[in-house]
Amino acid sequence: MVMHEVDVSGVQLSGATQAKPVVLQMNREDFPGAFLRDLAAIGNPQLSSAQTVVATASVSGTLYQPVARVVHVALVELSCKTVGYPRLDPTRVVSAGLVIRRVPRTNGISELSKPPASAWPWMKNTNGQFGWNPAAPWSPDNDPDATLRPQLQSGRPELDRLLAAKSLSTALSEVTTPAFAAAPDVCAAAGRTFVYALIPTASSESSTQQSAAIPKLDNSALLQTLPVLLKAGSHSAPQANQSVNYQFMSDDWVRANNKTDFLTFSATLRMLYTVFGAFDDSPAAHQLLTALNRRSVTVNGASQKIGDFFHQAAARLIDYDPNSSAGAAPQLQMPSAWEYYNADDQTEIQHAMLPLLQSRTQAASQPQGRFQDATRLYRLRMFFRIKGETPACPPCLVWSNYSDPFRIAAWYESGGRAATPVPMPDPFDRDTLKNAKGSSAFAVPPRLMNAMNGANLTSLSAGTSSPPPSGSGIDIIWICNFSIPLITICAFFVLNIFISLLNFVFFWMAFIKICLPFPVPAPSSSPVED
């Protein structure tokens, strides 16, 4: 028996075909019911529901995430490449699926001029790690499942088993989405064999591989961000000869206590601590401290290296936990004089900061979600494992062409469907308030409850409020119930205040808040239901 080649064609709901898979946008809630009815009606107009709302994604079109309440489907039909192109028996489709591959780009520009086969697959290794894989060895026509790919054969079974185990231990499998042959009655009604797949436009998978190199900062850009204490030139001594503690690290506290000259020092210390990681135990951090130690400060008449002084300050002002029972807060004696850096010192400090900033920025950018970048373009492709003519024949892998490139919209982009309004309670209706009882409960530890009860706006704004020590106040756990609807009203008031204030900067009122008047329906005396 001769096995014919399989032809894969995209099919519109009008019945028209094309070489590429067709991408449909479904705006109805009853997917896949209405979708399958429309498939059955292809070529039989009197059966059409005429209600399914679909749209074909155009070149460089946009696909929306599920939060937009739309569904995207890839649709193809299978037929035999012989006279008349008869439809393929759907029972011969052993399995089918869909893959999404990312279009590579250079300098931020997608390389659409390259062949579609250059698109990168989303791969998973044997350790469960994911990533976009542009590297060889990989063929775009390989079976996505590494265990189903042909293995090396030596003719000796035991050696073949060892070779397969060795190969599969490092093999990458492409992540797939299942595709389904339409029900037999649907295919029979249309006289065609349809296969469709739900296109995943959101994913919880993230890349654990090293991302592309982040553009490096140059010295001039870095210099603009540095505080004055790290730049060349003479400096005044913040809070000279004064003793300070952790409270000085609060900008609100130092302003309230007229000690604003300390802001220069606190900004420098925070930048070294959090941005550059200057006090971490790493070679790059040690190199930065060495550069800072080129100059000294004078503390209590004695000279101390600037890097060592910053390290000491971090331990006493940032690392100290005021809620611990370690006794009184440590004090830091501020220098009476700072030795200024010259231009060479400044250059050495900047050179030591750049690799630290680069590595920390690289770490902060990980992991990368599969579809995190809404500016990237993708292509999809469908595959089919077709049963052989005889039981001894292995399934034959058949691929579709690539789709047109498309973009996956960010989560906040609307797909054009209206959102269901959430009814708000009327806080002026006493009956409503009685029914809006606590709908969310929290177990509040004693110290947190005591701190909340003892807090007030004056102490909070002055930075003098702090959690009480353990054992003070009532030492019991409180169960607090909150009414989520009424909390939502509180948040609604706060949101309106901030929207009005920020509108002076962003001028976004016409976009962020759109309120339409809607009359309250009068109670109906009619027995007819609305």
Short mmCIF file of N, CA and C in Angstrom, two decimals, residues 211-275:
data_model
loop_
_atom_site.label_atom_id
_atom_site.label_comp_id
_atom_site.label_asym_id
_atom_site.label_seq_id
_atom_site.Cartn_x
_atom_site.Cartn_y
_atom_site.Cartn_z
N SER A 211 20.49 36.19 30.11
CA SER A 211 19.85 37.04 29.11
C SER A 211 20.91 37.73 28.27
N ALA A 212 20.44 38.38 27.23
CA ALA A 212 21.35 39.13 26.37
C ALA A 212 22.06 40.21 27.16
N ALA A 213 23.26 40.53 26.74
CA ALA A 213 24.06 41.51 27.46
C ALA A 213 23.32 42.84 27.57
N ILE A 214 23.34 43.39 28.78
CA ILE A 214 22.70 44.68 29.02
C ILE A 214 23.67 45.78 28.57
N PRO A 215 23.18 46.79 27.89
CA PRO A 215 24.08 47.87 27.45
C PRO A 215 24.87 48.43 28.62
N LYS A 216 26.15 48.59 28.40
CA LYS A 216 27.02 49.06 29.47
C LYS A 216 26.93 50.57 29.63
N LEU A 217 27.01 51.00 30.89
CA LEU A 217 27.06 52.43 31.17
C LEU A 217 28.46 52.95 30.89
N ASP A 218 28.54 54.14 30.38
CA ASP A 218 29.85 54.74 30.25
C ASP A 218 30.13 55.60 31.48
N ASN A 219 31.37 56.05 31.59
CA ASN A 219 31.77 56.79 32.78
C ASN A 219 31.00 58.10 32.93
N SER A 220 30.70 58.77 31.83
CA SER A 220 30.00 60.04 31.92
C SER A 220 28.58 59.86 32.45
N ALA A 221 27.90 58.78 32.01
CA ALA A 221 26.55 58.53 32.50
C ALA A 221 26.57 58.17 33.98
N LEU A 222 27.55 57.38 34.39
CA LEU A 222 27.65 57.00 35.79
C LEU A 222 27.98 58.20 36.67
N LEU A 223 28.83 59.08 36.18
CA LEU A 223 29.24 60.24 36.97
C LEU A 223 28.05 61.13 37.32
N GLN A 224 27.10 61.24 36.42
CA GLN A 224 25.94 62.08 36.67
C GLN A 224 25.09 61.57 37.83
N THR A 225 25.14 60.27 38.11
CA THR A 225 24.31 59.69 39.17
C THR A 225 25.02 59.65 40.52
N LEU A 226 26.32 59.89 40.55
CA LEU A 226 27.06 59.75 41.80
C LEU A 226 26.83 60.94 42.73
N PRO A 227 26.69 60.71 44.04
CA PRO A 227 26.60 61.82 45.00
C PRO A 227 27.95 62.52 45.14
N VAL A 228 27.91 63.71 45.71
CA VAL A 228 29.09 64.57 45.72
C VAL A 228 30.23 63.96 46.52
N LEU A 229 29.94 63.15 47.53
CA LEU A 229 31.02 62.58 48.35
C LEU A 229 31.87 61.57 47.59
N LEU A 230 31.41 61.10 46.43
CA LEU A 230 32.18 60.15 45.63
C LEU A 230 32.79 60.80 44.40
N LYS A 231 32.66 62.11 44.29
CA LYS A 231 33.22 62.83 43.15
C LYS A 231 34.48 63.58 43.55
N ALA A 232 35.24 63.97 42.53
CA ALA A 232 36.45 64.74 42.78
C ALA A 232 36.09 66.13 43.27
N GLY A 233 36.92 66.66 44.16
CA GLY A 233 36.70 68.00 44.70
C GLY A 233 36.57 67.98 46.22
N SER A 234 36.63 69.14 46.82
CA SER A 234 36.53 69.25 48.28
C SER A 234 35.07 69.14 48.71
N HIS A 235 34.84 68.65 49.94
CA HIS A 235 33.50 68.44 50.45
C HIS A 235 33.41 68.97 51.88
N SER A 236 32.23 69.42 52.23
CA SER A 236 31.97 69.75 53.62
C SER A 236 31.67 68.47 54.38
N ALA A 237 31.90 68.46 55.67
CA ALA A 237 31.69 67.26 56.49
C ALA A 237 30.27 67.26 57.04
N PRO A 238 29.42 66.32 56.60
CA PRO A 238 28.05 66.26 57.12
C PRO A 238 28.04 65.94 58.62
N GLN A 239 27.27 66.73 59.37
CA GLN A 239 27.15 66.53 60.83
C GLN A 239 28.53 66.32 61.47
N ALA A 240 29.44 67.22 61.16
CA ALA A 240 30.82 67.09 61.63
C ALA A 240 30.90 66.96 63.15
N ASN A 241 31.68 65.95 63.59
CA ASN A 241 31.92 65.68 65.01
C ASN A 241 30.66 65.32 65.78
N GLN A 242 29.56 65.05 65.10
CA GLN A 242 28.31 64.70 65.78
C GLN A 242 28.14 63.17 65.81
N SER A 243 27.43 62.71 66.81
CA SER A 243 27.12 61.30 66.93
C SER A 243 25.75 61.04 66.32
N VAL A 244 25.65 60.03 65.45
CA VAL A 244 24.39 59.73 64.76
C VAL A 244 24.03 58.27 64.99
N ASN A 245 22.74 57.94 64.74
CA ASN A 245 22.28 56.55 64.83
C ASN A 245 21.39 56.24 63.63
N TYR A 246 20.71 55.10 63.69
CA TYR A 246 19.93 54.62 62.54
C TYR A 246 18.82 55.57 62.13
N GLN A 247 18.33 56.43 63.05
CA GLN A 247 17.25 57.34 62.72
C GLN A 247 17.67 58.35 61.65
N PHE A 248 18.95 58.64 61.57
CA PHE A 248 19.44 59.61 60.60
C PHE A 248 19.28 59.08 59.15
N MET A 249 19.07 57.77 58.98
CA MET A 249 18.89 57.24 57.64
C MET A 249 17.49 57.50 57.10
N SER A 250 16.60 58.06 57.91
CA SER A 250 15.27 58.44 57.46
C SER A 250 15.32 59.89 56.98
N ASP A 251 15.06 60.12 55.69
CA ASP A 251 15.10 61.48 55.15
C ASP A 251 14.06 62.36 55.81
N ASP A 252 12.89 61.82 56.11
CA ASP A 252 11.85 62.61 56.77
C ASP A 252 12.30 63.02 58.17
N TRP A 253 12.99 62.12 58.86
CA TRP A 253 13.43 62.43 60.23
C TRP A 253 14.47 63.54 60.23
N VAL A 254 15.44 63.48 59.33
CA VAL A 254 16.49 64.51 59.34
C VAL A 254 15.92 65.86 58.91
N ARG A 255 14.93 65.87 58.05
CA ARG A 255 14.30 67.14 57.67
C ARG A 255 13.50 67.71 58.84
N ALA A 256 12.79 66.83 59.54
CA ALA A 256 12.00 67.30 60.68
C ALA A 256 12.88 67.81 61.81
N ASN A 257 14.13 67.33 61.89
CA ASN A 257 15.04 67.74 62.97
C ASN A 257 16.13 68.69 62.49
N ASN A 258 15.93 69.30 61.30
CA ASN A 258 16.87 70.31 60.77
C ASN A 258 18.30 69.80 60.69
N LYS A 259 18.48 68.59 60.19
CA LYS A 259 19.81 68.02 60.02
C LYS A 259 20.01 67.61 58.56
N THR A 260 19.54 68.46 57.66
CA THR A 260 19.48 68.10 56.24
C THR A 260 20.85 67.93 55.60
N ASP A 261 21.92 68.44 56.23
CA ASP A 261 23.23 68.24 55.63
C ASP A 261 23.64 66.76 55.64
N PHE A 262 22.95 65.96 56.48
CA PHE A 262 23.25 64.53 56.54
C PHE A 262 22.72 63.79 55.31
N LEU A 263 21.81 64.41 54.55
CA LEU A 263 21.23 63.76 53.38
C LEU A 263 22.30 63.38 52.36
N THR A 264 23.35 64.18 52.26
CA THR A 264 24.43 63.86 51.33
C THR A 264 25.10 62.55 51.70
N PHE A 265 25.34 62.36 53.00
CA PHE A 265 25.99 61.14 53.46
C PHE A 265 25.05 59.93 53.34
N SER A 266 23.78 60.08 53.75
CA SER A 266 22.85 58.95 53.72
C SER A 266 22.62 58.48 52.28
N ALA A 267 22.54 59.42 51.33
CA ALA A 267 22.36 59.03 49.93
C ALA A 267 23.57 58.26 49.43
N THR A 268 24.76 58.68 49.81
CA THR A 268 25.98 57.99 49.40
C THR A 268 26.04 56.60 49.99
N LEU A 269 25.72 56.49 51.29
CA LEU A 269 25.79 55.19 51.96
C LEU A 269 24.77 54.21 51.37
N ARG A 270 23.55 54.69 51.11
CA ARG A 270 22.54 53.81 50.53
C ARG A 270 22.93 53.35 49.14
N MET A 271 23.53 54.25 48.35
CA MET A 271 23.94 53.87 47.00
C MET A 271 25.03 52.81 47.04
N LEU A 272 26.01 52.97 47.90
CA LEU A 272 27.07 51.98 48.02
C LEU A 272 26.52 50.64 48.50
N TYR A 273 25.56 50.69 49.41
CA TYR A 273 25.03 49.48 50.03
C TYR A 273 24.10 48.72 49.10
N THR A 274 23.12 49.42 48.53
CA THR A 274 22.07 48.74 47.78
C THR A 274 22.32 48.67 46.28
N VAL A 275 22.86 49.74 45.71
CA VAL A 275 23.02 49.79 44.25
C VAL A 275 24.27 49.03 43.81
#
